[in-house]
Amino acid sequence: MTADGNKKVAMVTGASNGIGMETALLLSENGFDLILGARRLERLQNVAQTASKNGARIWASTLDVRDKQSATTFVKEAIANFGKIDILVNNAGLARGMTKIAEQDNEDEWQDMIDTNLMGLLRMTRLVIPHMIQNQYGHVVNIGSTAGHDAYAGGSVYCATKFGVRAITAALRQEVLGHPIRVTSVDPGMVETDFSRVRFYGDNQAADNVYAGMTPLTAQDIADIILFAVTRKPHVDLDTIVVRPTDQAPGGLVSRKKD
Ligand code: NDP
Ligand code: 8X3
């Protein structure tokens, strides 16, 4: 909330599930109005309905960040509805498969990750930043990953996209210097969402194995950190926040209890 009583407007991409959904819900509980986008409209509308019970004004619409027209229309309509975007949470993202480079015969997986995690994030940023400059207020929160710090076998392209997000965050921070616009990267380790289910194309066993015997982070844990970042005083810019489960350490190390 600003001194003049205007509510802050946060745009969250990939708000139909996981980290994006929990961020939307937590922001709505904390006085933010919301612009929500994802491909699955029905799920998104359920999130919007729950968030609206907290008194937030919500606009939810289909968004495919891979698609230039979809993203352009989404931002245009959001501005028409709210007049401004104070916060952009670039959360939409995914991994596809865990295939080693030499064994990959499906380049579509690579393309999907690059189009979503890199091109999508860049596109949303490109479309939103001019409004932040015009409004002389803004905060871009990019959801990176520890995969953008430590590469692992089978994760070459997913890791490359998240290393790329780090580069984009660092460059953007320099590009908006001089404007009252903050740029933050939140880089989580293992968070139990549908992330692994999507990565393994609905194979629940494969997804469950990722978190077996350890306590992963939850989407709420990450939403909490995003809320903290966007509620600092305007002169405070949290740069990069790396967060792992206590059961995970850098270098691909995970402590698992056997049952
Ligand atoms: P989920 O699969 O639970 O959620 C992903 C969200 O992204 C969904 O709402 C999905 O919505 C949306 N999305 C995917 N593709 C697109 C697209 N093309 N356009 C718009 N929205 C899209 O996973 P998480 O919540 O875990 O993932 C969120 C972010 O967090 C991702 O960027 C991921 O890389 C990152 N991350 C996740 C970690 C984890 O361990 N879970 C750790 C570190 C980072 P829909 O399908 O409806 O479009
Ligand atoms: C997701 C975290 O470790 O599965 O970004 O790549 S990891």
PDB file of C-alpha atoms and ligand atoms in Angstrom:
ATOM      1  CA  MET A   1       0.000   0.000   0.000  1.00  0.00           C
ATOM      2  CA  THR A   2       1.368   3.457  -0.830  1.00  0.00           C
ATOM      3  CA  ALA A   3       1.049   6.527   1.370  1.00  0.00           C
ATOM      4  CA  ASP A   4      -1.849   7.777  -0.754  1.00  0.00           C
ATOM      5  CA  GLY A   5      -3.733   4.547  -0.101  1.00  0.00           C
ATOM      6  CA  ASN A   6      -3.279   3.082  -3.577  1.00  0.00           C
ATOM      7  CA  LYS A   7      -2.828  -0.674  -3.557  1.00  0.00           C
ATOM      8  CA  LYS A   8       0.184  -2.146  -5.285  1.00  0.00           C
ATOM      9  CA  VAL A   9      -0.576  -4.208  -8.359  1.00  0.00           C
ATOM     10  CA  ALA A  10       1.412  -7.424  -8.804  1.00  0.00           C
ATOM     11  CA  MET A  11       1.518  -9.437 -12.021  1.00  0.00           C
ATOM     12  CA  VAL A  12       2.338 -13.113 -11.470  1.00  0.00           C
ATOM     13  CA  THR A  13       3.060 -15.386 -14.430  1.00  0.00           C
ATOM     14  CA  GLY A  14       2.419 -19.110 -14.044  1.00  0.00           C
ATOM     15  CA  ALA A  15      -0.095 -18.441 -11.264  1.00  0.00           C
ATOM     16  CA  SER A  16      -2.205 -21.550 -11.888  1.00  0.00           C
ATOM     17  CA  ASN A  17      -0.065 -23.817  -9.712  1.00  0.00           C
ATOM     18  CA  GLY A  18       2.894 -24.208  -7.391  1.00  0.00           C
ATOM     19  CA  ILE A  19       5.061 -21.219  -6.504  1.00  0.00           C
ATOM     20  CA  GLY A  20       3.066 -18.792  -8.679  1.00  0.00           C
ATOM     21  CA  MET A  21      -0.249 -19.822  -7.151  1.00  0.00           C
ATOM     22  CA  GLU A  22       1.015 -19.599  -3.567  1.00  0.00           C
ATOM     23  CA  THR A  23       2.627 -16.227  -4.309  1.00  0.00           C
ATOM     24  CA  ALA A  24      -0.667 -14.920  -5.690  1.00  0.00           C
ATOM     25  CA  LEU A  25      -2.569 -16.119  -2.625  1.00  0.00           C
ATOM     26  CA  LEU A  26      -0.044 -14.687  -0.167  1.00  0.00           C
ATOM     27  CA  LEU A  27       0.154 -11.340  -1.959  1.00  0.00           C
ATOM     28  CA  SER A  28      -3.652 -11.122  -1.910  1.00  0.00           C
ATOM     29  CA  GLU A  29      -3.607 -11.742   1.859  1.00  0.00           C
ATOM     30  CA  ASN A  30      -1.138  -8.886   2.198  1.00  0.00           C
ATOM     31  CA  GLY A  31      -3.036  -6.152   0.414  1.00  0.00           C
ATOM     32  CA  PHE A  32      -1.873  -6.486  -3.187  1.00  0.00           C
ATOM     33  CA  ASP A  33      -4.134  -6.408  -6.231  1.00  0.00           C
ATOM     34  CA  LEU A  34      -3.308  -9.078  -8.759  1.00  0.00           C
ATOM     35  CA  ILE A  35      -2.878  -9.708 -12.460  1.00  0.00           C
ATOM     36  CA  LEU A  36      -2.618 -13.461 -12.958  1.00  0.00           C
ATOM     37  CA  GLY A  37      -1.627 -15.404 -16.057  1.00  0.00           C
ATOM     38  CA  ALA A  38      -1.113 -19.037 -17.089  1.00  0.00           C
ATOM     39  CA  ARG A  39      -2.268 -21.367 -19.852  1.00  0.00           C
ATOM     40  CA  ARG A  40      -4.815 -23.367 -17.801  1.00  0.00           C
ATOM     41  CA  LEU A  41      -7.626 -20.855 -17.402  1.00  0.00           C
ATOM     42  CA  GLU A  42      -9.883 -22.965 -15.194  1.00  0.00           C
ATOM     43  CA  ARG A  43      -7.166 -23.533 -12.593  1.00  0.00           C
ATOM     44  CA  LEU A  44      -6.237 -19.860 -12.800  1.00  0.00           C
ATOM     45  CA  GLN A  45      -9.832 -18.797 -12.194  1.00  0.00           C
ATOM     46  CA  ASN A  46      -9.968 -20.995  -9.086  1.00  0.00           C
ATOM     47  CA  VAL A  47      -6.840 -19.264  -7.767  1.00  0.00           C
ATOM     48  CA  ALA A  48      -8.360 -15.872  -8.591  1.00  0.00           C
ATOM     49  CA  GLN A  49     -11.587 -16.767  -6.814  1.00  0.00           C
ATOM     50  CA  THR A  50      -9.732 -17.808  -3.644  1.00  0.00           C
ATOM     51  CA  ALA A  51      -7.520 -14.708  -3.738  1.00  0.00           C
ATOM     52  CA  SER A  52     -10.507 -12.403  -4.223  1.00  0.00           C
ATOM     53  CA  LYS A  53     -11.885 -13.585  -0.861  1.00  0.00           C
ATOM     54  CA  ASN A  54      -8.982 -11.650   0.689  1.00  0.00           C
ATOM     55  CA  GLY A  55     -10.383  -8.426  -0.766  1.00  0.00           C
ATOM     56  CA  ALA A  56      -7.923  -8.226  -3.647  1.00  0.00           C
ATOM     57  CA  ARG A  57      -8.974  -6.903  -7.023  1.00  0.00           C
ATOM     58  CA  ILE A  58      -7.986  -9.607  -9.478  1.00  0.00           C
ATOM     59  CA  TRP A  59      -7.733  -9.901 -13.217  1.00  0.00           C
ATOM     60  CA  ALA A  60      -6.879 -13.364 -14.506  1.00  0.00           C
ATOM     61  CA  SER A  61      -6.436 -14.320 -18.123  1.00  0.00           C
ATOM     62  CA  THR A  62      -4.781 -16.933 -20.303  1.00  0.00           C
ATOM     63  CA  LEU A  63      -1.139 -16.326 -20.934  1.00  0.00           C
ATOM     64  CA  ASP A  64       1.391 -18.382 -22.817  1.00  0.00           C
ATOM     65  CA  VAL A  65       4.711 -16.636 -22.268  1.00  0.00           C
ATOM     66  CA  ARG A  66       6.158 -18.532 -25.267  1.00  0.00           C
ATOM     67  CA  ASP A  67       3.737 -16.733 -27.557  1.00  0.00           C
ATOM     68  CA  LYS A  68       4.469 -13.114 -28.488  1.00  0.00           C
ATOM     69  CA  GLN A  69       0.846 -12.293 -29.315  1.00  0.00           C
ATOM     70  CA  SER A  70      -0.472 -13.891 -26.123  1.00  0.00           C
ATOM     71  CA  ALA A  71       2.005 -11.991 -23.939  1.00  0.00           C
ATOM     72  CA  THR A  72       1.442  -8.687 -25.755  1.00  0.00           C
ATOM     73  CA  THR A  73      -2.349  -8.925 -25.449  1.00  0.00           C
ATOM     74  CA  PHE A  74      -2.078  -9.984 -21.808  1.00  0.00           C
ATOM     75  CA  VAL A  75       0.020  -6.975 -20.787  1.00  0.00           C
ATOM     76  CA  LYS A  76      -2.066  -4.580 -22.885  1.00  0.00           C
ATOM     77  CA  GLU A  77      -5.317  -5.755 -21.284  1.00  0.00           C
ATOM     78  CA  ALA A  78      -3.767  -5.747 -17.813  1.00  0.00           C
ATOM     79  CA  ILE A  79      -2.749  -2.110 -18.257  1.00  0.00           C
ATOM     80  CA  ALA A  80      -6.204  -1.274 -19.607  1.00  0.00           C
ATOM     81  CA  ASN A  81      -7.693  -2.786 -16.431  1.00  0.00           C
ATOM     82  CA  PHE A  82      -5.292  -1.523 -13.771  1.00  0.00           C
ATOM     83  CA  GLY A  83      -3.432   1.392 -15.353  1.00  0.00           C
ATOM     84  CA  LYS A  84      -0.114   0.202 -13.893  1.00  0.00           C
ATOM     85  CA  ILE A  85       1.990  -2.809 -12.943  1.00  0.00           C
ATOM     86  CA  ASP A  86       4.030  -2.284  -9.778  1.00  0.00           C
ATOM     87  CA  ILE A  87       5.483  -5.770  -9.447  1.00  0.00           C
ATOM     88  CA  LEU A  88       6.240  -8.449 -12.019  1.00  0.00           C
ATOM     89  CA  VAL A  89       6.903 -11.942 -10.718  1.00  0.00           C
ATOM     90  CA  ASN A  90       8.475 -13.812 -13.644  1.00  0.00           C
ATOM     91  CA  ASN A  91       7.630 -17.276 -12.359  1.00  0.00           C
ATOM     92  CA  ALA A  92       6.281 -19.248 -15.359  1.00  0.00           C
ATOM     93  CA  GLY A  93       8.758 -21.996 -16.115  1.00  0.00           C
ATOM     94  CA  LEU A  94       9.361 -25.682 -16.517  1.00  0.00           C
ATOM     95  CA  ALA A  95      11.819 -28.493 -17.079  1.00  0.00           C
ATOM     96  CA  ARG A  96      11.359 -31.216 -19.671  1.00  0.00           C
ATOM     97  CA  GLY A  97      13.094 -34.569 -19.166  1.00  0.00           C
ATOM     98  CA  MET A  98      16.495 -35.452 -17.731  1.00  0.00           C
ATOM     99  CA  THR A  99      18.178 -36.667 -20.910  1.00  0.00           C
ATOM    100  CA  LYS A 100      21.917 -36.357 -21.374  1.00  0.00           C
ATOM    101  CA  ILE A 101      22.956 -34.194 -24.338  1.00  0.00           C
ATOM    102  CA  ALA A 102      24.422 -37.045 -26.404  1.00  0.00           C
ATOM    103  CA  GLU A 103      21.287 -39.148 -25.865  1.00  0.00           C
ATOM    104  CA  GLN A 104      18.772 -36.426 -26.689  1.00  0.00           C
ATOM    105  CA  ASP A 105      16.744 -37.166 -29.810  1.00  0.00           C
ATOM    106  CA  ASN A 106      13.913 -34.771 -28.994  1.00  0.00           C
ATOM    107  CA  GLU A 107      15.099 -31.198 -29.441  1.00  0.00           C
ATOM    108  CA  ASP A 108      11.536 -30.009 -28.778  1.00  0.00           C
ATOM    109  CA  GLU A 109      12.243 -30.479 -25.064  1.00  0.00           C
ATOM    110  CA  TRP A 110      15.179 -28.081 -25.292  1.00  0.00           C
ATOM    111  CA  GLN A 111      13.141 -25.606 -27.312  1.00  0.00           C
ATOM    112  CA  ASP A 112      10.256 -25.675 -24.837  1.00  0.00           C
ATOM    113  CA  MET A 113      12.543 -24.850 -21.895  1.00  0.00           C
ATOM    114  CA  ILE A 114      14.343 -22.110 -23.806  1.00  0.00           C
ATOM    115  CA  ASP A 115      11.085 -20.601 -25.104  1.00  0.00           C
ATOM    116  CA  THR A 116       9.425 -20.650 -21.680  1.00  0.00           C
ATOM    117  CA  ASN A 117      12.195 -19.968 -19.177  1.00  0.00           C
ATOM    118  CA  LEU A 118      14.299 -17.570 -21.233  1.00  0.00           C
ATOM    119  CA  MET A 119      12.273 -16.082 -24.087  1.00  0.00           C
ATOM    120  CA  GLY A 120       9.100 -15.937 -21.982  1.00  0.00           C
ATOM    121  CA  LEU A 121      10.801 -14.187 -19.088  1.00  0.00           C
ATOM    122  CA  LEU A 122      12.564 -11.760 -21.419  1.00  0.00           C
ATOM    123  CA  ARG A 123       9.353 -11.040 -23.306  1.00  0.00           C
ATOM    124  CA  MET A 124       7.308 -10.321 -20.178  1.00  0.00           C
ATOM    125  CA  THR A 125      10.080  -8.074 -18.867  1.00  0.00           C
ATOM    126  CA  ARG A 126      10.349  -6.194 -22.165  1.00  0.00           C
ATOM    127  CA  LEU A 127       6.592  -5.588 -22.206  1.00  0.00           C
ATOM    128  CA  VAL A 128       6.258  -4.510 -18.564  1.00  0.00           C
ATOM    129  CA  ILE A 129       9.382  -2.404 -17.873  1.00  0.00           C
ATOM    130  CA  PRO A 130       8.268   0.609 -19.993  1.00  0.00           C
ATOM    131  CA  HIS A 131       5.128   0.896 -17.842  1.00  0.00           C
ATOM    132  CA  MET A 132       7.256   0.790 -14.694  1.00  0.00           C
ATOM    133  CA  ILE A 133       9.487   3.531 -16.062  1.00  0.00           C
ATOM    134  CA  GLN A 134       6.443   5.608 -16.994  1.00  0.00           C
ATOM    135  CA  ASN A 135       4.949   5.050 -13.521  1.00  0.00           C
ATOM    136  CA  GLN A 136       8.341   5.635 -11.846  1.00  0.00           C
ATOM    137  CA  TYR A 137       7.889   2.581  -9.660  1.00  0.00           C
ATOM    138  CA  GLY A 138       8.604  -1.091 -10.204  1.00  0.00           C
ATOM    139  CA  HIS A 139       9.982  -4.354  -8.919  1.00  0.00           C
ATOM    140  CA  VAL A 140      10.827  -7.330 -11.132  1.00  0.00           C
ATOM    141  CA  VAL A 141      11.215 -10.642  -9.297  1.00  0.00           C
ATOM    142  CA  ASN A 142      12.719 -13.368 -11.458  1.00  0.00           C
ATOM    143  CA  ILE A 143      12.367 -16.954 -10.291  1.00  0.00           C
ATOM    144  CA  GLY A 144      15.727 -18.517 -11.036  1.00  0.00           C
ATOM    145  CA  SER A 145      16.971 -21.730  -9.445  1.00  0.00           C
ATOM    146  CA  THR A 146      19.980 -23.289  -7.773  1.00  0.00           C
ATOM    147  CA  ALA A 147      20.164 -24.980 -11.189  1.00  0.00           C
ATOM    148  CA  GLY A 148      21.405 -21.570 -12.341  1.00  0.00           C
ATOM    149  CA  HIS A 149      24.361 -21.889  -9.969  1.00  0.00           C
ATOM    150  CA  ASP A 150      25.231 -25.621 -10.146  1.00  0.00           C
ATOM    151  CA  ALA A 151      24.733 -27.549 -13.391  1.00  0.00           C
ATOM    152  CA  TYR A 152      23.950 -31.256 -13.192  1.00  0.00           C
ATOM    153  CA  ALA A 153      23.981 -34.181 -15.630  1.00  0.00           C
ATOM    154  CA  GLY A 154      20.715 -34.481 -17.516  1.00  0.00           C
ATOM    155  CA  GLY A 155      19.891 -30.865 -16.714  1.00  0.00           C
ATOM    156  CA  SER A 156      22.081 -29.093 -19.250  1.00  0.00           C
ATOM    157  CA  VAL A 157      19.398 -27.041 -20.953  1.00  0.00           C
ATOM    158  CA  TYR A 158      17.217 -26.443 -17.880  1.00  0.00           C
ATOM    159  CA  CYS A 159      20.359 -25.299 -16.043  1.00  0.00           C
ATOM    160  CA  ALA A 160      21.382 -23.172 -19.041  1.00  0.00           C
ATOM    161  CA  THR A 161      18.039 -21.384 -18.932  1.00  0.00           C
ATOM    162  CA  LYS A 162      18.434 -20.668 -15.220  1.00  0.00           C
ATOM    163  CA  PHE A 163      22.072 -19.557 -15.633  1.00  0.00           C
ATOM    164  CA  GLY A 164      20.585 -17.323 -18.331  1.00  0.00           C
ATOM    165  CA  VAL A 165      17.994 -15.930 -15.938  1.00  0.00           C
ATOM    166  CA  ARG A 166      20.863 -14.911 -13.651  1.00  0.00           C
ATOM    167  CA  ALA A 167      22.543 -13.091 -16.535  1.00  0.00           C
ATOM    168  CA  ILE A 168      19.300 -11.358 -17.489  1.00  0.00           C
ATOM    169  CA  THR A 169      18.688 -10.299 -13.884  1.00  0.00           C
ATOM    170  CA  ALA A 170      22.208  -8.880 -13.580  1.00  0.00           C
ATOM    171  CA  ALA A 171      21.984  -6.994 -16.877  1.00  0.00           C
ATOM    172  CA  LEU A 172      18.503  -5.665 -16.144  1.00  0.00           C
ATOM    173  CA  ARG A 173      19.625  -4.376 -12.765  1.00  0.00           C
ATOM    174  CA  GLN A 174      22.203  -2.228 -14.579  1.00  0.00           C
ATOM    175  CA  GLU A 175      19.800  -1.199 -17.319  1.00  0.00           C
ATOM    176  CA  VAL A 176      17.194   0.227 -14.930  1.00  0.00           C
ATOM    177  CA  LEU A 177      19.710   1.913 -12.623  1.00  0.00           C
ATOM    178  CA  GLY A 178      18.621   5.517 -12.253  1.00  0.00           C
ATOM    179  CA  HIS A 179      14.955   4.578 -12.200  1.00  0.00           C
ATOM    180  CA  PRO A 180      13.178   3.599  -8.972  1.00  0.00           C
ATOM    181  CA  ILE A 181      12.915   0.009 -10.187  1.00  0.00           C
ATOM    182  CA  ARG A 182      14.158  -2.975  -8.204  1.00  0.00           C
ATOM    183  CA  VAL A 183      15.274  -6.302  -9.632  1.00  0.00           C
ATOM    184  CA  THR A 184      15.473  -9.429  -7.503  1.00  0.00           C
ATOM    185  CA  SER A 185      16.288 -13.026  -8.294  1.00  0.00           C
ATOM    186  CA  VAL A 186      14.846 -15.741  -6.052  1.00  0.00           C
ATOM    187  CA  ASP A 187      16.799 -18.949  -6.685  1.00  0.00           C
ATOM    188  CA  PRO A 188      15.322 -21.998  -4.930  1.00  0.00           C
ATOM    189  CA  GLY A 189      16.633 -25.531  -4.636  1.00  0.00           C
ATOM    190  CA  MET A 190      14.183 -28.428  -4.447  1.00  0.00           C
ATOM    191  CA  VAL A 191      10.573 -27.304  -4.013  1.00  0.00           C
ATOM    192  CA  GLU A 192       7.820 -29.923  -4.084  1.00  0.00           C
ATOM    193  CA  THR A 193       5.271 -28.702  -6.613  1.00  0.00           C
ATOM    194  CA  ASP A 194       4.168 -30.179  -9.936  1.00  0.00           C
ATOM    195  CA  PHE A 195       7.599 -29.228 -11.307  1.00  0.00           C
ATOM    196  CA  SER A 196       8.907 -32.828 -11.341  1.00  0.00           C
ATOM    197  CA  ARG A 197       5.556 -34.222 -12.519  1.00  0.00           C
ATOM    198  CA  VAL A 198       5.755 -31.855 -15.510  1.00  0.00           C
ATOM    199  CA  ARG A 199       9.424 -32.713 -16.059  1.00  0.00           C
ATOM    200  CA  PHE A 200       8.610 -36.449 -16.138  1.00  0.00           C
ATOM    201  CA  TYR A 201       5.379 -36.075 -18.151  1.00  0.00           C
ATOM    202  CA  GLY A 202       2.994 -37.110 -15.378  1.00  0.00           C
ATOM    203  CA  ASP A 203       5.055 -40.043 -14.046  1.00  0.00           C
ATOM    204  CA  ASN A 204       4.136 -39.692 -10.367  1.00  0.00           C
ATOM    205  CA  GLN A 205       6.613 -42.342  -9.222  1.00  0.00           C
ATOM    206  CA  ALA A 206       9.518 -40.580 -10.921  1.00  0.00           C
ATOM    207  CA  ALA A 207       8.367 -37.263  -9.446  1.00  0.00           C
ATOM    208  CA  ASP A 208       7.973 -38.686  -5.934  1.00  0.00           C
ATOM    209  CA  ASN A 209      11.461 -40.235  -6.106  1.00  0.00           C
ATOM    210  CA  VAL A 210      12.964 -36.750  -6.449  1.00  0.00           C
ATOM    211  CA  TYR A 211      11.821 -35.847  -2.926  1.00  0.00           C
ATOM    212  CA  ALA A 212      12.017 -39.334  -1.318  1.00  0.00           C
ATOM    213  CA  GLY A 213      13.467 -39.422   2.203  1.00  0.00           C
ATOM    214  CA  MET A 214      14.117 -35.687   2.434  1.00  0.00           C
ATOM    215  CA  THR A 215      12.112 -32.596   3.337  1.00  0.00           C
ATOM    216  CA  PRO A 216      11.839 -30.315   0.312  1.00  0.00           C
ATOM    217  CA  LEU A 217      10.878 -26.671   0.362  1.00  0.00           C
ATOM    218  CA  THR A 218       7.215 -25.873  -0.211  1.00  0.00           C
ATOM    219  CA  ALA A 219       5.750 -23.362  -2.629  1.00  0.00           C
ATOM    220  CA  GLN A 220       4.585 -21.389   0.430  1.00  0.00           C
ATOM    221  CA  ASP A 221       8.227 -21.117   1.604  1.00  0.00           C
ATOM    222  CA  ILE A 222       9.119 -19.419  -1.676  1.00  0.00           C
ATOM    223  CA  ALA A 223       6.012 -17.212  -1.660  1.00  0.00           C
ATOM    224  CA  ASP A 224       7.055 -16.043   1.792  1.00  0.00           C
ATOM    225  CA  ILE A 225      10.464 -14.968   0.473  1.00  0.00           C
ATOM    226  CA  ILE A 226       8.927 -13.182  -2.512  1.00  0.00           C
ATOM    227  CA  LEU A 227       6.562 -11.319  -0.174  1.00  0.00           C
ATOM    228  CA  PHE A 228       9.528 -10.314   1.997  1.00  0.00           C
ATOM    229  CA  ALA A 229      11.457  -9.017  -1.029  1.00  0.00           C
ATOM    230  CA  VAL A 230       8.597  -6.916  -2.398  1.00  0.00           C
ATOM    231  CA  THR A 231       7.663  -5.412   0.973  1.00  0.00           C
ATOM    232  CA  ARG A 232      11.085  -3.902   1.766  1.00  0.00           C
ATOM    233  CA  LYS A 233      11.380  -0.122   1.742  1.00  0.00           C
ATOM    234  CA  PRO A 234      11.726   1.227  -1.824  1.00  0.00           C
ATOM    235  CA  HIS A 235      15.450   1.992  -1.387  1.00  0.00           C
ATOM    236  CA  VAL A 236      16.214  -1.651  -0.463  1.00  0.00           C
ATOM    237  CA  ASP A 237      16.826  -4.005  -3.401  1.00  0.00           C
ATOM    238  CA  LEU A 238      17.418  -7.626  -2.451  1.00  0.00           C
ATOM    239  CA  ASP A 239      19.663  -8.768  -5.250  1.00  0.00           C
ATOM    240  CA  THR A 240      19.843 -12.585  -5.292  1.00  0.00           C
ATOM    241  CA  ILE A 241      18.224 -14.872  -2.754  1.00  0.00           C
ATOM    242  CA  VAL A 242      19.433 -18.472  -2.899  1.00  0.00           C
ATOM    243  CA  VAL A 243      17.369 -20.855  -0.778  1.00  0.00           C
ATOM    244  CA  ARG A 244      17.719 -24.603  -0.356  1.00  0.00           C
ATOM    245  CA  PRO A 245      16.047 -27.199   1.836  1.00  0.00           C
ATOM    246  CA  THR A 246      18.132 -27.954   4.917  1.00  0.00           C
ATOM    247  CA  ASP A 247      18.433 -31.466   3.447  1.00  0.00           C
ATOM    248  CA  GLN A 248      20.093 -30.139   0.272  1.00  0.00           C
ATOM    249  CA  ALA A 249      23.590 -28.689  -0.166  1.00  0.00           C
ATOM    250  CA  PRO A 250      25.416 -27.284  -3.199  1.00  0.00           C
ATOM    251  CA  GLY A 251      27.091 -29.769  -5.499  1.00  0.00           C
ATOM    252  CA  GLY A 252      24.037 -31.958  -6.010  1.00  0.00           C
ATOM    253  CA  LEU A 253      24.137 -33.250  -2.434  1.00  0.00           C
ATOM    254  CA  VAL A 254      20.879 -34.395  -0.827  1.00  0.00           C
ATOM    255  CA  SER A 255      20.550 -36.040   2.572  1.00  0.00           C
ATOM    256  CA  ARG A 256      17.903 -38.793   2.410  1.00  0.00           C
ATOM    257  CA  LYS A 257      16.651 -40.908   5.278  1.00  0.00           C
ATOM    258  CA  LYS A 258      15.991 -44.556   4.513  1.00  0.00           C
ATOM    259  CA  ASP A 259      12.695 -45.875   5.944  1.00  0.00           C
TER     260      ASP A 259
HETATM  261  P1  NDP B   1       4.644 -25.929 -11.329  1.00  0.00           P
HETATM  262  O1  NDP B   1       4.711 -26.909 -12.447  1.00  0.00           O
HETATM  263  O2  NDP B   1       3.890 -26.307 -10.112  1.00  0.00           O
HETATM  264  O3  NDP B   1       4.104 -24.525 -11.857  1.00  0.00           O
HETATM  265  C1  NDP B   1       4.577 -23.985 -13.057  1.00  0.00           C
HETATM  266  C2  NDP B   1       3.679 -22.828 -13.456  1.00  0.00           C
HETATM  267  O4  NDP B   1       4.209 -22.246 -14.652  1.00  0.00           O
HETATM  268  C3  NDP B   1       2.274 -23.283 -13.732  1.00  0.00           C
HETATM  269  O5  NDP B   1       1.364 -22.363 -13.183  1.00  0.00           O
HETATM  270  C4  NDP B   1       2.193 -23.272 -15.253  1.00  0.00           C
HETATM  271  O6  NDP B   1       0.872 -22.934 -15.665  1.00  0.00           O
HETATM  272  C5  NDP B   1       3.145 -22.124 -15.579  1.00  0.00           C
HETATM  273  N1  NDP B   1       3.635 -22.175 -16.949  1.00  0.00           N
HETATM  274  C6  NDP B   1       4.387 -23.132 -17.540  1.00  0.00           C
HETATM  275  N2  NDP B   1       4.592 -22.839 -18.825  1.00  0.00           N
HETATM  276  C7  NDP B   1       3.936 -21.660 -19.062  1.00  0.00           C
HETATM  277  C8  NDP B   1       3.767 -20.849 -20.203  1.00  0.00           C
HETATM  278  N3  NDP B   1       4.290 -21.181 -21.383  1.00  0.00           N
HETATM  279  N4  NDP B   1       3.061 -19.708 -20.082  1.00  0.00           N
HETATM  280  C9  NDP B   1       2.508 -19.349 -18.895  1.00  0.00           C
HETATM  281  N5  NDP B   1       2.634 -20.078 -17.786  1.00  0.00           N
HETATM  282  C10 NDP B   1       3.334 -21.229 -17.879  1.00  0.00           C
HETATM  283  O7  NDP B   1       6.187 -25.633 -10.961  1.00  0.00           O
HETATM  284  P2  NDP B   1       6.837 -24.612  -9.912  1.00  0.00           P
HETATM  285  O8  NDP B   1       5.823 -23.826  -9.209  1.00  0.00           O
HETATM  286  O9  NDP B   1       7.802 -25.397  -9.123  1.00  0.00           O
HETATM  287  O10 NDP B   1       7.680 -23.700 -10.923  1.00  0.00           O
HETATM  288  C11 NDP B   1       7.599 -22.296 -10.941  1.00  0.00           C
HETATM  289  C12 NDP B   1       8.965 -21.719 -11.255  1.00  0.00           C
HETATM  290  O11 NDP B   1       9.869 -22.078 -10.216  1.00  0.00           O
HETATM  291  C13 NDP B   1       9.602 -22.205 -12.556  1.00  0.00           C
HETATM  292  O12 NDP B   1      10.227 -21.114 -13.199  1.00  0.00           O
HETATM  293  C14 NDP B   1      10.650 -23.205 -12.078  1.00  0.00           C
HETATM  294  O13 NDP B   1      11.700 -23.326 -12.985  1.00  0.00           O
HETATM  295  C15 NDP B   1      11.069 -22.539 -10.787  1.00  0.00           C
HETATM  296  N6  NDP B   1      11.750 -23.381  -9.831  1.00  0.00           N
HETATM  297  C16 NDP B   1      11.147 -24.514  -9.347  1.00  0.00           C
HETATM  298  C17 NDP B   1      11.804 -25.307  -8.424  1.00  0.00           C
HETATM  299  C18 NDP B   1      11.231 -26.579  -7.918  1.00  0.00           C
HETATM  300  O14 NDP B   1      12.000 -27.415  -7.380  1.00  0.00           O
HETATM  301  N7  NDP B   1       9.919 -26.801  -8.004  1.00  0.00           N
HETATM  302  C19 NDP B   1      13.117 -24.924  -7.916  1.00  0.00           C
HETATM  303  C20 NDP B   1      13.661 -23.732  -8.506  1.00  0.00           C
HETATM  304  C21 NDP B   1      12.979 -22.982  -9.401  1.00  0.00           C
HETATM  305  P3  NDP B   1       0.122 -23.543 -16.933  1.00  0.00           P
HETATM  306  O15 NDP B   1       0.585 -24.951 -17.120  1.00  0.00           O
HETATM  307  O16 NDP B   1      -1.326 -23.419 -16.544  1.00  0.00           O
HETATM  308  O17 NDP B   1       0.493 -22.629 -18.043  1.00  0.00           O
HETATM  309  C1  8X3 B   2      14.459 -26.790  -9.923  1.00  0.00           C
HETATM  310  C2  8X3 B   2      15.493 -27.267  -8.965  1.00  0.00           C
HETATM  311  O1  8X3 B   2      17.345 -28.939  -8.619  1.00  0.00           O
HETATM  312  O2  8X3 B   2      15.324 -29.727  -9.692  1.00  0.00           O
HETATM  313  O3  8X3 B   2      14.834 -25.566 -10.442  1.00  0.00           O
HETATM  314  O4  8X3 B   2      16.870 -28.336 -10.893  1.00  0.00           O
HETATM  315  S1  8X3 B   2      16.297 -28.625  -9.585  1.00  0.00           S
END
